[in-house]
Amino acid sequence: MLSDSTALRAPAAARPLGPVTRRTASLHPPRAWSPTTLALLAAAWLAAVANWPLWRAIAALPEMGGARGLLFGLAMCLIVAALTALPLLLFAWRPLLKPVVAIFLLVAAVAAHFMGSYGVLVDSSMLRNVMQTDVREAGALLSLPLLLNLLLVAGLPIVWLWRQPLRAVAGRRLALSNLAAGAAALGLALALTLLAFQSLSGTMRNHKSLRYLVNPLNSVYALGLLAREAQARPAGPPTPIGLDARALAMPTGARPPLVLLVVGETARADHFSLNGYPRPTNPELARFTDLVSFGRVQSCGTSTAASLPCMFSSLDRSAFLDRAQDSENLLDLLQRAGLAVLWLDNQSGCKGLCDRVPHASTSEPTPGRTSAPAALCRAGECLDEALLYDLDARLAALDPQRRARGTVLVLHQMGSHGPAYGERSPAASKPFQPECRSNVLQDCSNADLVNAFDNSIVYTDLVLGRAIAWLQGHAQSFDAALLYVSDHGESLGENGLYLHGMPYAIAPQAQKQVPMILWTSPAARASLALDGACVEHGRDAALSHDHLFHTVLGLARVRATEYRRELDALAACRGSGG
């Protein structure tokens, strides 16, 4: 029996083991990670790599030289890593961790590119602007540096992350692990903050922009603020305004008012030669002697999404930001007063302002007529002259009974929208050469960048000149006026800042001081009893977007409870009949 048993076991013992051993070794699974560990690793990567704009900004501070700066930077990095770990640990579960980390990495990579390349800071206003950006605007921001940043900061770690197996951990045990790691991270952040409090508080107080560079926690915080704002205001239609709105009786011999309100985009007041800029950026408007340029006008925000709703509101900036619910706007009130209203857009939309009034886009033809010619529109984007194309037909299509009381046409420009400033003007309107033709602004010299921007101002000047000429052609039917005002300004590399959207409290004047221009026909001045010399004398008065709502009501000869004479920029220059 022993020999039989040995005989039965012998083949197995004699079987060659080398190949099987190698094959078995090759089938060993890679190391499985605890979700808690991977969340902490992701937080460390985000803090160290995705925050390169923050570390660059800290390194550039004059007080951060030597060992002190190194220790401060190390403490900041550990604090950022610890705080970043806290939200990631909430999602450190097998089904959730990888998608959530991937989202964090992508958001951080995009934010890092724009913060590092353009000096953009992320707050709730900037995030709101991003959410309202259309495909056309987003396409203009695509660049090789953005793609490289996405690849290095987000792409490679996402590929590595997706290849890592996650260990199956019992739910209670994993919850305790995540809780312990979160408590440790919070304790580390608090301990380091206390140890470095004097240096940390002083640096953050003197350099407020640093807090907006903490990536991606700045985006998470901004998103939370937006969500809170959305929930704080009641759902449903906006609160009606102008319930007693009425058109004033026209003086004897007067015609219905026709107000052309041109909303500029990204124009800087200090780049208008009408305001003293040494370059001839306003050759067309300079020909009109009955025109006034107001040189000290402050915007309501530093982005279109922030400024447009605010400047058309009946509330001043402070009250608008603190409002408990949304209300109707200037266009609603004008329409309720019986006037004809039309919003014509050559941008990414009216941000909800024109939803309840007639509106159209330059990419849409006038009903029954042709669209703008190919020379003005290509690839879904139009030059601003398209706003004037077929404007007679658009005016004629409005309700004639309303036109008899008055008309307000709003033209929303593409203006000087960046970063592709060179695309905002045609070849015939580029007097300043060479100009920057890249959307990677750092690839251009500052002189070429300013040339491209100034060419866009020259083109806006041409469009406004032709708009006034169009109004003059309707002098027999209307008392005409043009009011132009930009939504916000733009940074052109000053102090390393580009584009716009900085938090308002720390934004430079370049992003907040905007041009405002008024032209009135002789008949309009007469019917409004407007003293031209008085208006000219007030060109240097301190004005803001707060004045727009009330000034337009004054020009359109409309009154309502919401009208405030002290915020009508022309009220002091009108006689009793105006």
Tab-separated table of C-alpha atoms in Angstrom, residues 39 277 283 288 290 301 317 387 395 449 469 499:
chain	number	residue	atom	x	y	z
A	39	ALA	CA	-8.248	59.961	-1.297
A	277	TYR	CA	-6.379	108.300	-24.596
A	283	PRO	CA	-12.197	108.937	-35.198
A	288	PHE	CA	-20.157	114.495	-33.729
A	290	ASP	CA	-23.534	116.850	-30.108
A	301	GLY	CA	-19.426	93.806	-11.870
A	317	ARG	CA	-25.506	97.661	-6.830
A	387	LEU	CA	-26.426	94.481	-35.388
A	395	LEU	CA	-37.961	98.250	-36.316
A	449	LEU	CA	-1.802	92.807	-27.455
A	469	ALA	CA	-26.122	107.837	-38.821
A	499	LEU	CA	-9.078	89.277	-19.247
